[in-house]
Short mmCIF file of C-alpha atoms in Angstrom, two decimals:
data_model
loop_
_atom_site.label_atom_id
_atom_site.label_comp_id
_atom_site.label_asym_id
_atom_site.label_seq_id
_atom_site.Cartn_x
_atom_site.Cartn_y
_atom_site.Cartn_z
CA MET A 1 7.55 -34.62 1.70
CA ALA A 2 9.41 -34.44 4.99
CA THR A 3 7.41 -33.53 8.09
CA ILE A 4 9.35 -31.73 10.81
CA ILE A 5 7.63 -30.88 14.10
CA GLY A 6 8.95 -28.95 17.06
CA ASN A 7 7.72 -28.87 20.65
CA GLY A 8 6.69 -26.28 23.21
CA SER A 9 10.19 -24.81 23.41
CA ALA A 10 11.97 -22.32 21.16
CA ASN A 11 12.91 -24.55 18.23
CA ARG A 12 15.26 -24.04 15.28
CA LEU A 13 13.98 -26.27 12.48
CA LEU A 14 15.61 -26.71 9.06
CA GLY A 15 13.92 -28.13 6.00
CA THR A 16 15.47 -30.02 3.11
CA ASN A 17 15.91 -29.13 -0.55
CA PHE A 18 12.55 -30.77 -1.23
CA ALA A 19 8.95 -29.95 -0.26
CA ASP A 20 8.69 -29.92 3.54
CA LEU A 21 5.99 -29.46 6.17
CA ILE A 22 7.44 -27.73 9.23
CA ARG A 23 5.47 -27.00 12.41
CA GLY A 24 7.00 -24.95 15.21
CA LEU A 25 4.16 -25.32 17.76
CA ASP A 26 4.55 -23.16 20.90
CA GLY A 27 7.67 -21.14 21.65
CA ASP A 28 9.68 -18.50 19.80
CA ASP A 29 10.60 -20.66 16.82
CA THR A 30 12.91 -20.16 13.85
CA LEU A 31 11.93 -22.14 10.76
CA PHE A 32 13.85 -22.50 7.48
CA GLY A 33 12.13 -24.02 4.44
CA ARG A 34 15.20 -24.02 2.17
CA GLY A 35 14.56 -25.61 -1.27
CA GLY A 36 11.22 -26.94 -2.48
CA ASN A 37 7.62 -25.81 -2.15
CA ASP A 38 7.41 -25.74 1.64
CA THR A 39 4.67 -25.18 4.19
CA LEU A 40 5.75 -23.56 7.47
CA PHE A 41 3.55 -23.06 10.55
CA GLY A 42 5.05 -21.03 13.37
CA GLY A 43 2.30 -21.61 15.94
CA ASP A 44 1.92 -19.44 19.02
CA ASP A 45 4.57 -16.97 20.25
CA ALA A 46 6.99 -14.75 18.33
CA ASP A 47 8.31 -16.80 15.41
CA ARG A 48 10.67 -16.23 12.47
CA LEU A 49 9.97 -18.05 9.21
CA TRP A 50 12.16 -18.18 6.09
CA GLY A 51 10.76 -19.79 2.96
CA HIS A 52 13.85 -19.46 0.72
CA ASP A 53 13.46 -21.04 -2.77
CA GLY A 54 10.19 -22.44 -4.05
CA ASN A 55 6.52 -21.51 -3.92
CA ASP A 56 6.09 -21.56 -0.15
CA THR A 57 3.27 -21.07 2.34
CA LEU A 58 4.25 -19.32 5.56
CA SER A 59 1.83 -18.98 8.47
CA GLY A 60 3.16 -17.24 11.56
CA GLY A 61 0.27 -17.80 13.98
CA GLU A 62 -0.42 -15.45 16.88
CA ASP A 63 2.05 -12.98 18.43
CA ASN A 64 4.61 -10.69 16.77
CA ASP A 65 6.07 -12.74 13.92
CA ARG A 66 8.54 -12.12 11.09
CA LEU A 67 7.95 -13.84 7.74
CA TYR A 68 10.50 -13.84 4.91
CA ALA A 69 9.28 -15.47 1.70
CA GLY A 70 12.45 -15.54 -0.43
CA ASP A 71 12.20 -16.53 -4.11
CA GLY A 72 9.01 -17.89 -5.61
CA ASN A 73 5.29 -17.15 -5.72
CA ASP A 74 4.53 -17.39 -2.03
CA LEU A 75 1.59 -17.14 0.36
CA LEU A 76 2.21 -15.35 3.67
CA ILE A 77 -0.44 -15.42 6.39
CA ASP A 78 -0.41 -14.30 9.99
CA ASP A 79 -2.83 -13.95 12.88
CA GLU A 80 -3.14 -11.14 15.39
CA GLY A 81 0.09 -9.34 16.28
CA ASP A 82 2.46 -6.61 15.13
CA ASP A 83 4.03 -8.60 12.32
CA PHE A 84 6.67 -8.10 9.63
CA PHE A 85 6.29 -9.55 6.12
CA ASP A 86 8.85 -9.62 3.30
CA GLY A 87 7.56 -11.04 0.03
CA GLY A 88 10.98 -11.25 -1.62
CA THR A 89 11.04 -12.13 -5.32
CA GLY A 90 7.92 -13.42 -7.03
CA ALA A 91 4.17 -12.79 -7.32
CA ASP A 92 3.19 -13.15 -3.67
CA ARG A 93 -0.04 -13.02 -1.68
CA ILE A 94 0.24 -11.49 1.77
CA TRP A 95 -2.61 -11.60 4.30
CA ALA A 96 -2.00 -9.66 7.51
CA ASP A 97 -4.46 -9.95 10.37
CA GLU A 98 -5.16 -7.44 13.14
CA GLY A 99 -2.14 -5.50 14.39
CA ASN A 100 0.25 -2.73 13.42
CA ASP A 101 2.02 -4.59 10.64
CA THR A 102 4.95 -3.77 8.36
CA ILE A 103 4.71 -5.28 4.88
CA VAL A 104 7.31 -5.24 2.11
CA GLY A 105 6.05 -6.72 -1.15
CA GLY A 106 9.41 -6.96 -2.89
CA THR A 107 9.87 -7.76 -6.57
CA GLY A 108 6.87 -9.18 -8.41
CA ALA A 109 3.16 -8.49 -8.89
CA ASP A 110 1.95 -8.89 -5.31
CA GLN A 111 -1.49 -8.88 -3.71
CA ILE A 112 -1.43 -7.44 -0.19
CA TYR A 113 -4.34 -7.48 2.26
CA ALA A 114 -3.97 -5.80 5.66
CA ASP A 115 -6.60 -5.96 8.38
CA GLU A 116 -7.28 -3.65 11.32
CA GLY A 117 -4.28 -1.67 12.58
CA ASN A 118 -1.95 1.15 11.63
CA ASP A 119 0.03 -0.59 8.90
CA ARG A 120 3.06 0.45 6.86
CA ILE A 121 3.12 -1.08 3.39
CA ASP A 122 5.80 -0.87 0.70
CA ALA A 123 4.25 -2.67 -2.26
CA GLY A 124 7.50 -3.00 -4.25
CA SER A 125 7.94 -3.11 -8.00
CA GLU A 126 5.59 -4.34 -10.78
CA ASP A 127 1.77 -4.28 -10.82
CA ASP A 128 0.67 -4.62 -7.20
CA GLY A 129 -2.68 -4.51 -5.45
CA VAL A 130 -3.02 -3.27 -1.87
CA ALA A 131 -6.08 -3.27 0.39
CA ALA A 132 -4.99 -1.51 3.55
CA GLY A 133 -7.98 -2.22 5.79
CA GLU A 134 -9.12 -0.32 8.87
CA GLY A 135 -6.63 1.97 10.59
CA ASN A 136 -4.33 4.88 9.78
CA ASP A 137 -2.25 3.21 7.09
CA TYR A 138 0.79 4.37 5.13
CA VAL A 139 1.15 2.85 1.65
CA VAL A 140 3.93 3.39 -0.87
CA LEU A 141 3.61 1.90 -4.35
CA GLY A 142 6.40 1.05 -6.80
CA GLY A 143 7.03 1.27 -10.52
CA GLY A 144 4.05 -0.66 -11.86
CA ALA A 145 0.42 0.12 -12.60
CA ASP A 146 -0.72 -0.33 -9.02
CA LEU A 147 -3.99 -0.25 -7.08
CA ALA A 148 -4.10 0.97 -3.47
CA ILE A 149 -7.34 0.99 -1.47
CA GLY A 150 -7.53 2.47 2.00
CA GLY A 151 -10.15 1.58 4.56
CA GLU A 152 -11.72 3.33 7.50
CA GLY A 153 -9.06 5.64 8.92
CA ASP A 154 -6.76 8.47 7.92
CA ASP A 155 -4.65 6.83 5.24
CA SER A 156 -1.66 8.06 3.23
CA LEU A 157 -1.42 6.53 -0.25
CA PHE A 158 1.60 7.35 -2.41
CA GLY A 159 1.92 6.33 -6.04
CA ASN A 160 5.21 6.21 -7.86
CA LEU A 161 6.39 5.71 -11.45
CA GLY A 162 3.41 3.84 -12.88
CA ASN A 163 -0.17 4.68 -13.78
CA ASP A 164 -1.75 4.11 -10.38
CA THR A 165 -5.26 4.04 -8.95
CA LEU A 166 -5.63 5.35 -5.39
CA ILE A 167 -8.87 5.06 -3.39
CA GLY A 168 -8.92 6.53 0.10
CA ASN A 169 -12.40 5.53 1.33
CA GLU A 170 -13.59 6.75 4.73
CA GLY A 171 -11.30 9.10 6.63
CA ASN A 172 -9.16 12.18 6.09
CA ASP A 173 -6.75 10.75 3.55
CA VAL A 174 -3.67 11.92 1.68
CA LEU A 175 -3.42 10.72 -1.94
CA ALA A 176 -0.37 11.41 -4.10
CA GLY A 177 -0.28 9.93 -7.57
CA GLY A 178 3.43 10.34 -8.20
CA LEU A 179 4.99 10.47 -11.67
CA GLY A 180 2.56 8.45 -13.78
CA HIS A 181 -0.94 9.13 -15.11
CA ASP A 182 -2.99 8.42 -12.02
CA ILE A 183 -6.60 8.25 -10.85
CA MET A 184 -7.40 9.41 -7.31
CA THR A 185 -10.66 8.95 -5.40
CA GLY A 186 -10.73 10.27 -1.85
CA GLY A 187 -14.01 8.90 -0.56
CA GLU A 188 -15.73 10.21 2.55
CA GLY A 189 -13.72 12.70 4.62
CA ALA A 190 -11.57 15.79 4.15
CA ASP A 191 -8.91 14.56 1.75
CA ARG A 192 -5.71 16.04 0.37
CA PHE A 193 -4.76 15.32 -3.24
CA ILE A 194 -1.11 15.91 -4.12
CA PHE A 195 -0.35 16.57 -7.80
CA THR A 196 3.26 16.52 -8.96
CA GLN A 197 3.45 15.40 -12.58
CA GLY A 198 1.65 13.60 -15.40
CA ARG A 199 -1.99 13.52 -16.43
CA ASP A 200 -3.91 12.78 -13.26
CA VAL A 201 -7.62 12.66 -12.46
CA ILE A 202 -9.51 13.40 -9.24
CA ARG A 203 -12.82 11.58 -9.33
CA ASP A 204 -14.66 12.98 -6.30
CA PHE A 205 -13.35 16.40 -5.27
CA ASP A 206 -15.58 17.76 -2.49
CA ASN A 207 -15.50 21.53 -2.55
CA GLY A 208 -15.13 22.92 0.96
CA ASP A 209 -13.74 19.72 2.47
CA ASP A 210 -10.98 18.44 0.17
CA ARG A 211 -7.84 20.31 -0.86
CA ILE A 212 -5.50 20.04 -3.85
CA ASP A 213 -1.76 20.36 -3.23
CA VAL A 214 0.14 21.92 -6.16
CA GLN A 215 3.23 23.01 -4.23
CA GLN A 216 5.40 21.16 -6.76
CA PHE A 217 4.85 24.01 -9.25
CA ASN A 218 6.06 26.91 -7.07
CA LEU A 219 3.03 29.11 -7.66
CA SER A 220 3.01 32.15 -5.41
CA SER A 221 -0.67 32.94 -4.89
CA TRP A 222 -4.26 31.91 -5.50
CA GLY A 223 -4.23 34.25 -8.48
CA ALA A 224 -1.31 32.31 -9.98
CA VAL A 225 -3.14 29.03 -9.40
CA ARG A 226 -6.36 30.42 -10.88
CA THR A 227 -4.66 31.31 -14.17
CA GLN A 228 -3.77 27.61 -14.64
CA LEU A 229 -7.41 26.47 -14.42
CA ILE A 230 -9.62 25.95 -17.45
CA GLN A 231 -13.17 24.68 -17.73
CA GLN A 232 -13.68 21.64 -19.99
CA GLY A 233 -17.33 20.64 -19.96
CA ASP A 234 -18.24 19.46 -16.46
CA ASP A 235 -14.62 19.31 -15.33
CA VAL A 236 -11.95 21.76 -14.21
CA VAL A 237 -8.44 21.11 -15.56
CA PHE A 238 -5.27 22.44 -13.94
CA VAL A 239 -2.62 22.81 -16.68
CA TYR A 240 1.03 23.57 -16.07
CA HIS A 241 3.86 23.00 -18.57
CA GLY A 242 2.25 19.94 -20.14
CA ASN A 243 1.09 18.44 -16.84
CA THR A 244 -2.66 18.22 -16.32
CA LEU A 245 -4.89 17.48 -13.37
CA ARG A 246 -8.54 16.87 -14.27
CA ILE A 247 -10.98 17.60 -11.41
CA GLU A 248 -14.18 15.87 -12.41
CA ASP A 249 -17.69 17.31 -11.91
CA THR A 250 -16.45 20.70 -10.70
CA GLN A 251 -16.94 24.29 -11.82
CA ILE A 252 -14.26 27.00 -11.61
CA ALA A 253 -16.87 29.37 -10.22
CA GLN A 254 -17.23 27.08 -7.19
CA MET A 255 -13.50 27.09 -6.38
CA ASP A 256 -11.44 29.51 -4.33
CA ALA A 257 -8.15 29.74 -2.45
CA SER A 258 -9.36 27.38 0.29
CA ASP A 259 -9.43 24.52 -2.22
CA PHE A 260 -5.69 24.62 -2.98
CA ILE A 261 -2.31 24.41 -1.25
CA TRP A 262 0.46 26.18 -3.17
#
């Protein structure tokens, strides 16, 4: 393993086609791992790290860093700062610390953990897991069976093609399952559930606080919405042209126009 170490200036350090250890130290550094399973440490200041091929570990350090994993099953870590992460291709783990971060998972089954801050997360394709952390976060999932968990804050969680699980937690959240068969749990707060297609479930609808958005179906009034509701045991089911939304532990008699957006 080659060890390559910079200094307190802004360094440009290139690895080999083998497994390298590259340390930027202070300064606005640019580090390239190239081939091999590399370990890159940016250090303090605003650094740019490229892993390229291999199963790499990229650690940006403090300040506003940009981390690009490339191919492989990589680990991306950064300290406080408004950072950018790109997982590239592979099953990556991304750990973002405090700051308003932008995270792109890329291709592969990624695990993404964001800390405090207003983060924007694009999980990418395959079966991803996202824990957004504290802050007003915006999360978009891809084509897999994904899990997105918000934290304290007003989060927006958007599913996509797969059968997704969305959990808002504390705050006034927006949850949209997308095209698959999805499970949505708002948590504490006045939440908005968007239903567009599939066989979705709302686990914790709070009558009087939460609202259900069915604008996709072009219904013209509360009366038109009401005709699509049926009672099945303890649950209310919205049925429209083969699409169903199950609202658990709810009675039709408890619902009115204030519960829906059409």
